[in-house]
Each structure stands twice: as structure tokens, then as C-alpha cells.
mmCIF file of C-alpha atoms in Angstrom:
data_model
loop_
_atom_site.group_PDB
_atom_site.id
_atom_site.type_symbol
_atom_site.label_atom_id
_atom_site.label_comp_id
_atom_site.label_asym_id
_atom_site.label_seq_id
_atom_site.Cartn_x
_atom_site.Cartn_y
_atom_site.Cartn_z
ATOM 1 C CA PHE Z 1 20.324 -5.968 -27.697
ATOM 2 C CA PHE Z 2 19.411 -5.158 -23.320
ATOM 3 C CA PHE Z 3 19.270 -1.257 -25.005
ATOM 4 C CA ILE Z 4 16.615 -2.204 -28.110
ATOM 5 C CA THR Z 5 14.583 -4.416 -25.210
ATOM 6 C CA LEU Z 6 15.132 -1.422 -22.780
ATOM 7 C CA LEU Z 7 13.202 0.338 -24.876
ATOM 8 C CA ALA Z 8 10.587 -1.870 -25.176
ATOM 9 C CA GLY Z 9 10.413 -2.208 -21.679
ATOM 10 C CA THR Z 10 9.145 1.384 -21.556
ATOM 11 C CA THR Z 11 7.097 1.479 -25.215
ATOM 12 C CA LEU Z 12 5.015 -1.499 -23.465
ATOM 13 C CA SER Z 13 4.436 -0.132 -19.782
ATOM 14 C CA ILE Z 14 3.532 3.253 -21.396
ATOM 15 C CA SER Z 15 1.066 2.219 -24.205
ATOM 16 C CA SER Z 16 -0.686 -0.527 -22.013
ATOM 17 C CA SER Z 17 -3.980 -0.676 -21.078
ATOM 18 C CA SER Z 18 -3.995 -2.924 -18.271
ATOM 19 C CA TRP Z 19 -2.443 -2.561 -14.789
ATOM 20 C CA PHE Z 20 -0.249 -5.435 -15.573
ATOM 21 C CA GLY Z 21 0.675 -4.936 -19.464
ATOM 22 C CA ALA Z 22 2.328 -1.485 -17.554
ATOM 23 C CA TRP Z 23 4.062 -4.362 -14.693
ATOM 24 C CA LEU Z 24 5.136 -6.335 -17.278
ATOM 25 C CA GLY Z 25 7.283 -3.810 -19.774
ATOM 26 C CA LEU Z 26 8.745 -2.389 -16.098
ATOM 27 C CA GLU Z 27 9.771 -5.604 -15.116
ATOM 28 C CA LEU Z 28 11.474 -6.166 -18.696
ATOM 29 C CA ASN Z 29 12.931 -2.890 -18.212
ATOM 30 C CA LEU Z 30 14.781 -3.210 -14.929
ATOM 31 C CA LEU Z 31 15.953 -7.109 -16.338
ATOM 32 C CA SER Z 32 16.903 -5.304 -19.620
ATOM 33 C CA PHE Z 33 18.912 -2.733 -17.272
ATOM 34 C CA ILE Z 34 21.021 -5.150 -15.229
ATOM 35 C CA PRO Z 35 22.580 -6.777 -17.854
ATOM 36 C CA LEU Z 36 23.789 -3.135 -18.944
ATOM 37 C CA ILE Z 37 25.219 -2.158 -16.057
ATOM 38 C CA THR Z 38 26.986 -5.375 -15.747
ATOM 39 C CA THR Z 39 28.749 -5.187 -18.534
ATOM 40 C CA LYS Z 40 32.218 -5.015 -17.054
ATOM 41 C CA LEU Z 41 33.444 -7.332 -13.748
ATOM 42 C CA CYS Z 42 33.506 -4.566 -11.485
ATOM 43 C CA PRO Z 43 32.443 -4.558 -7.692
ATOM 44 C CA TYR Z 44 31.151 -0.772 -8.075
ATOM 45 C CA LEU Z 45 29.107 -1.423 -10.854
ATOM 46 C CA ALA Z 46 27.717 -5.532 -8.842
ATOM 47 C CA GLU Z 47 26.791 -3.598 -6.340
ATOM 48 C CA ALA Z 48 25.170 -0.507 -8.259
ATOM 49 C CA ALA Z 49 22.777 -3.630 -10.194
ATOM 50 C CA ILE Z 50 22.243 -5.067 -6.712
ATOM 51 C CA LYS Z 51 21.289 -2.194 -4.999
ATOM 52 C CA TYR Z 52 19.115 -0.979 -7.697
ATOM 53 C CA PHE Z 53 17.052 -4.764 -8.578
ATOM 54 C CA LEU Z 54 16.407 -4.958 -4.898
ATOM 55 C CA ILE Z 55 14.315 -2.039 -5.087
ATOM 56 C CA GLN Z 56 12.518 -1.879 -8.206
ATOM 57 C CA ALA Z 57 11.943 -5.338 -7.036
ATOM 58 C CA LEU Z 58 10.497 -3.976 -4.583
ATOM 59 C CA ALA Z 59 8.263 -1.312 -5.841
ATOM 60 C CA SER Z 60 7.278 -3.854 -8.435
ATOM 61 C CA THR Z 61 5.634 -6.292 -5.895
ATOM 62 C CA VAL Z 62 3.824 -3.258 -4.060
ATOM 63 C CA LEU Z 63 3.110 -1.762 -7.930
ATOM 64 C CA ILE Z 64 0.974 -5.845 -8.843
ATOM 65 C CA MET Z 65 -0.548 -6.112 -4.563
ATOM 66 C CA SER Z 66 -1.448 -2.800 -5.055
ATOM 67 C CA ALA Z 67 -3.141 -3.460 -9.135
ATOM 68 C CA SER Z 68 -4.869 -6.872 -7.533
ATOM 69 C CA THR Z 69 -6.675 -4.439 -5.141
ATOM 70 C CA PHE Z 70 -8.204 -2.230 -7.227
ATOM 71 C CA LEU Z 71 -11.405 -3.341 -7.222
ATOM 72 C CA TYR Z 72 -12.289 -3.353 -3.771
ATOM 73 C CA ALA Z 73 -10.436 -0.636 -1.969
ATOM 74 C CA GLN Z 74 -10.078 1.685 -5.342
ATOM 75 C CA SER Z 75 -8.205 4.875 -3.462
ATOM 76 C CA VAL Z 76 -6.200 2.891 -1.460
ATOM 77 C CA SER Z 77 -5.256 1.039 -4.403
ATOM 78 C CA HIS Z 78 -4.350 3.961 -6.351
ATOM 79 C CA MET Z 79 -2.477 5.655 -3.344
ATOM 80 C CA MET Z 80 0.049 2.605 -3.339
ATOM 81 C CA ILE Z 81 0.607 2.398 -6.405
ATOM 82 C CA LEU Z 82 1.697 5.835 -7.101
ATOM 83 C CA LEU Z 83 3.884 5.385 -3.820
ATOM 84 C CA SER Z 84 5.151 2.173 -5.785
ATOM 85 C CA LEU Z 85 6.287 4.191 -8.767
ATOM 86 C CA LEU Z 86 7.574 6.812 -7.150
ATOM 87 C CA LEU Z 87 9.728 4.279 -4.971
ATOM 88 C CA LYS Z 88 10.960 3.930 -9.323
ATOM 89 C CA LEU Z 89 11.815 7.178 -10.065
ATOM 90 C CA GLY Z 90 13.859 8.041 -6.253
ATOM 91 C CA ALA Z 91 12.051 10.568 -5.707
ATOM 92 C CA ALA Z 92 11.803 11.633 -2.161
ATOM 93 C CA PRO Z 93 11.248 10.714 0.708
ATOM 94 C CA PHE Z 94 12.377 7.296 -1.295
ATOM 95 C CA HIS Z 95 15.564 9.239 -2.634
ATOM 96 C CA PHE Z 96 17.904 7.010 -0.068
ATOM 97 C CA TRP Z 97 18.943 4.525 -3.047
ATOM 98 C CA PHE Z 98 19.477 7.056 -6.436
ATOM 99 C CA PRO Z 99 22.455 9.322 -5.762
ATOM 100 C CA GLN Z 100 24.093 5.482 -4.230
ATOM 101 C CA VAL Z 101 23.445 3.746 -7.789
ATOM 102 C CA THR Z 102 24.135 6.851 -9.471
ATOM 103 C CA GLU Z 103 28.034 6.660 -8.250
ATOM 104 C CA GLY Z 104 28.244 3.482 -8.585
ATOM 105 C CA LEU Z 105 27.466 3.263 -12.527
ATOM 106 C CA SER Z 106 29.815 4.039 -16.002
ATOM 107 C CA TRP Z 107 28.652 7.603 -17.215
ATOM 108 C CA PRO Z 108 26.460 6.004 -20.634
ATOM 109 C CA GLN Z 109 24.111 3.910 -17.364
ATOM 110 C CA ALA Z 110 23.987 7.296 -15.482
ATOM 111 C CA PHE Z 111 22.524 8.257 -18.031
ATOM 112 C CA ILE Z 112 19.876 5.921 -18.889
ATOM 113 C CA LEU Z 113 19.374 6.076 -15.174
ATOM 114 C CA LEU Z 114 18.640 9.553 -15.454
ATOM 115 C CA THR Z 115 16.437 9.878 -18.201
ATOM 116 C CA ILE Z 116 15.285 6.845 -19.953
ATOM 117 C CA GLN Z 117 14.602 5.119 -16.963
ATOM 118 C CA LYS Z 118 12.400 7.834 -15.598
ATOM 119 C CA LEU Z 119 9.953 8.048 -18.695
ATOM 120 C CA ALA Z 120 7.805 4.383 -17.581
ATOM 121 C CA PRO Z 121 6.849 5.539 -14.216
ATOM 122 C CA MET Z 122 6.964 9.464 -15.290
ATOM 123 C CA PHE Z 123 3.652 8.779 -17.563
ATOM 124 C CA LEU Z 124 2.047 5.835 -15.429
ATOM 125 C CA ILE Z 125 1.814 8.802 -12.572
ATOM 126 C CA SER Z 126 -0.125 10.400 -15.120
ATOM 127 C CA TYR Z 127 -2.476 7.924 -16.409
ATOM 128 C CA LEU Z 128 -3.633 7.837 -12.491
ATOM 129 C CA THR Z 129 -7.218 9.331 -11.609
ATOM 130 C CA PHE Z 130 -5.777 12.332 -8.875
ATOM 131 C CA SER Z 131 -7.989 12.569 -5.912
ATOM 132 C CA ASP Z 132 -6.925 15.082 -3.206
ATOM 133 C CA ASN Z 133 -4.961 11.801 -1.441
ATOM 134 C CA LEU Z 134 -3.311 11.742 -4.454
ATOM 135 C CA MET Z 135 -1.876 15.393 -4.994
ATOM 136 C CA SER Z 136 -1.286 15.997 -1.957
ATOM 137 C CA ILE Z 137 0.737 12.997 -1.653
ATOM 138 C CA ILE Z 138 2.972 14.567 -4.891
ATOM 139 C CA MET Z 139 3.170 17.808 -3.631
ATOM 140 C CA ILE Z 140 5.038 16.559 -0.527
ATOM 141 C CA SER Z 141 6.943 14.215 -2.823
ATOM 142 C CA ALA Z 142 7.667 17.363 -4.967
ATOM 143 C CA LEU Z 143 8.437 19.275 -1.911
ATOM 144 C CA LEU Z 144 10.648 17.149 0.200
ATOM 145 C CA SER Z 145 12.988 16.275 -3.938
ATOM 146 C CA SER Z 146 13.453 20.267 -4.318
ATOM 147 C CA LEU Z 147 14.542 20.275 -1.164
ATOM 148 C CA VAL Z 148 16.566 17.420 -0.974
ATOM 149 C CA GLY Z 149 18.284 17.379 -4.461
ATOM 150 C CA ALA Z 150 19.229 21.117 -3.453
ATOM 151 C CA LEU Z 151 20.991 20.610 0.353
ATOM 152 C CA GLY Z 152 22.144 17.099 -0.800
ATOM 153 C CA GLY Z 153 24.193 18.252 -3.395
ATOM 154 C CA LEU Z 154 25.821 21.007 -1.644
ATOM 155 C CA ASN Z 155 29.174 19.235 -0.181
ATOM 156 C CA VAL Z 156 29.339 15.848 -2.600
ATOM 157 C CA MET Z 157 32.402 16.195 -5.024
ATOM 158 C CA LYS Z 158 31.721 13.468 -7.351
ATOM 159 C CA LEU Z 159 29.989 14.509 -9.983
ATOM 160 C CA ARG Z 160 27.822 11.349 -10.548
ATOM 161 C CA LYS Z 161 26.539 11.751 -7.038
ATOM 162 C CA LEU Z 162 26.306 15.826 -8.162
ATOM 163 C CA MET Z 163 23.468 14.902 -11.081
ATOM 164 C CA ALA Z 164 21.630 11.856 -9.085
ATOM 165 C CA PHE Z 165 20.726 15.206 -6.930
ATOM 166 C CA SER Z 166 20.278 16.984 -9.875
ATOM 167 C CA SER Z 167 17.995 14.774 -11.060
ATOM 168 C CA ILE Z 168 16.004 14.639 -8.086
ATOM 169 C CA ASN Z 169 15.964 18.193 -7.354
ATOM 170 C CA HIS Z 170 14.334 18.324 -11.402
ATOM 171 C CA MET Z 171 11.581 15.604 -10.268
ATOM 172 C CA SER Z 172 9.663 17.792 -8.178
ATOM 173 C CA TRP Z 173 9.374 19.940 -11.298
ATOM 174 C CA MET Z 174 7.898 17.068 -13.112
ATOM 175 C CA LEU Z 175 5.450 16.351 -10.747
ATOM 176 C CA VAL Z 176 4.171 19.826 -10.770
ATOM 177 C CA GLY Z 177 4.127 19.811 -13.877
ATOM 178 C CA ILE Z 178 2.228 16.629 -14.439
ATOM 179 C CA TYR Z 179 -0.501 17.741 -11.702
ATOM 180 C CA MET Z 180 -0.449 21.002 -14.966
ATOM 181 C CA GLY Z 181 -0.984 18.776 -17.826
ATOM 182 C CA ASP Z 182 0.824 16.080 -20.134
ATOM 183 C CA ILE Z 183 2.611 18.488 -22.003
ATOM 184 C CA TYR Z 184 4.233 20.980 -18.555
ATOM 185 C CA TRP Z 185 5.984 17.847 -17.834
ATOM 186 C CA LEU Z 186 7.039 16.586 -21.573
ATOM 187 C CA THR Z 187 8.274 20.023 -22.579
ATOM 188 C CA TYR Z 188 10.691 19.393 -19.500
ATOM 189 C CA PHE Z 189 11.922 16.341 -19.309
ATOM 190 C CA THR Z 190 12.727 17.147 -22.821
ATOM 191 C CA PHE Z 191 14.842 19.625 -22.056
ATOM 192 C CA TYR Z 192 15.909 18.645 -18.540
ATOM 193 C CA SER Z 193 17.161 14.930 -20.862
ATOM 194 C CA LEU Z 194 18.881 17.395 -23.688
ATOM 195 C CA VAL Z 195 21.087 18.803 -20.876
ATOM 196 C CA SER Z 196 21.921 16.103 -18.814
ATOM 197 C CA GLY Z 197 22.602 14.497 -22.442
ATOM 198 C CA SER Z 198 25.015 17.155 -23.237
ATOM 199 C CA VAL Z 199 26.449 18.120 -19.840
ATOM 200 C CA ILE Z 200 27.400 13.539 -19.501
ATOM 201 C CA MET Z 201 28.860 13.990 -22.498
ATOM 202 C CA LEU Z 202 31.074 16.474 -22.231
ATOM 203 C CA LEU Z 203 32.381 14.697 -18.811
ATOM 204 C CA PHE Z 204 32.474 11.399 -19.994
ATOM 205 C CA THR Z 205 34.870 13.179 -22.546
ATOM 206 C CA THR Z 206 37.557 14.437 -20.984
ATOM 207 C CA HIS Z 207 36.947 11.353 -18.269
ATOM 208 C CA SER Z 208 35.576 13.819 -14.938
ATOM 209 C CA SER Z 209 34.182 11.580 -12.348
ATOM 210 C CA THR Z 210 35.362 14.930 -9.150
ATOM 211 C CA VAL Z 211 34.975 18.659 -9.286
ATOM 212 C CA SER Z 212 38.305 18.430 -8.717
ATOM 213 C CA ASN Z 213 38.322 16.665 -12.146
ATOM 214 C CA LEU Z 214 36.824 19.898 -13.854
#
């Protein structure tokens, strides 16, 4: 049931014609993912759920406040909306929460976080009107994401954390794809999801959680 409402939230965000509708979809998505995380009474899952909820709630608050100031200061509003969406995505320099949350999840939950949960914010970023300032922010975030993703995963032994840093790295290419056009980032996202899904399924079936298990 919660997986269906999660997909419904994503669909509502993508198809919405107003920022309020998009925000509503993101909230529905968030409130559906939390029960999916806390299916078992486990301290790791509870910690991951709380961290995820707090970060997403902060980003949602910034998003709705920015959307409400749209008429008065459009450029500032667009910039704040972009920053809140980058926080939701876990793109650098707002990546600090992403590896920690992913580490506390099971493999199926990690797959949802690494793929489906990125879809709505990515679409919303692509809907923004790109000014020079926004382009600069996106390119800086893309550059930082590629560096963080590449360097952050160097000494990591836990596979979930490694997948999280890999996701941050791929995020940089998707942000560049948004700048180039919808077809580019959507194609990249599709292949990324298929490859990530295959790897996660393999790790899930072999019950691997650290590099030494491989």
C-alpha cells in the first residue's frame, strides 16, 4: 500500500502545474517512504528513518517558503527552490546525510532511495527556468558531487555506503544532463536505475553487506 502511495506522490509532483502541488506530492512521497523503512523494529532502521525525515522536512519547508515568495523575488525564490531540491537529492554539498541513511537501510529500501526517490526532485529541477546563477549552482554541485562520490568511496568497506557514494557520483552526470536537455538525463537515469537495480539484487540474494563478503 505504501509503495503505491509513494509512486502516487512522485507522479503528483511530476505532473503538477504548481509548486504547491509539487510540494504536496513530495510530502506524500516522504510520508509513504517512512513506513517502508520502519517495517521492522530495528535501531538502525529507526535512526535512518529519523535522519531521512528531518532532512526531507527541512528541504520541504525551504521549498514551500521559497515558492510562496515567488511573486516578490523570483530569482531568489528559484535559487532557494533549487537548493532545497539538491538537499532532497543528496547532491553535494548537501550529501552529508545520504551515505548515513543508506547505510541503515535494507537492500530493497536502499534501491528505492537510490532510484525512485530521486525522480521527483530531478523533474522539478528540470522544470526551473535556468538563469546564469542557477546554472552556476548546478555546475558547482555537479563538480562537487563527482569529487565527493569518487573520493568518498575510496576507503569504504560497507557496500551500502559504497553504493551511496556511487549514487552521489552519478548525480553529477544527471545534473549535467538536466542542463543539456530532458532526454539526456532521463536516458542516463534509466540506465543508472537498471544497473543499480541489478547490482543491488545480486548483493541482496548473496546477503552481502561488506566488501569482504564478496
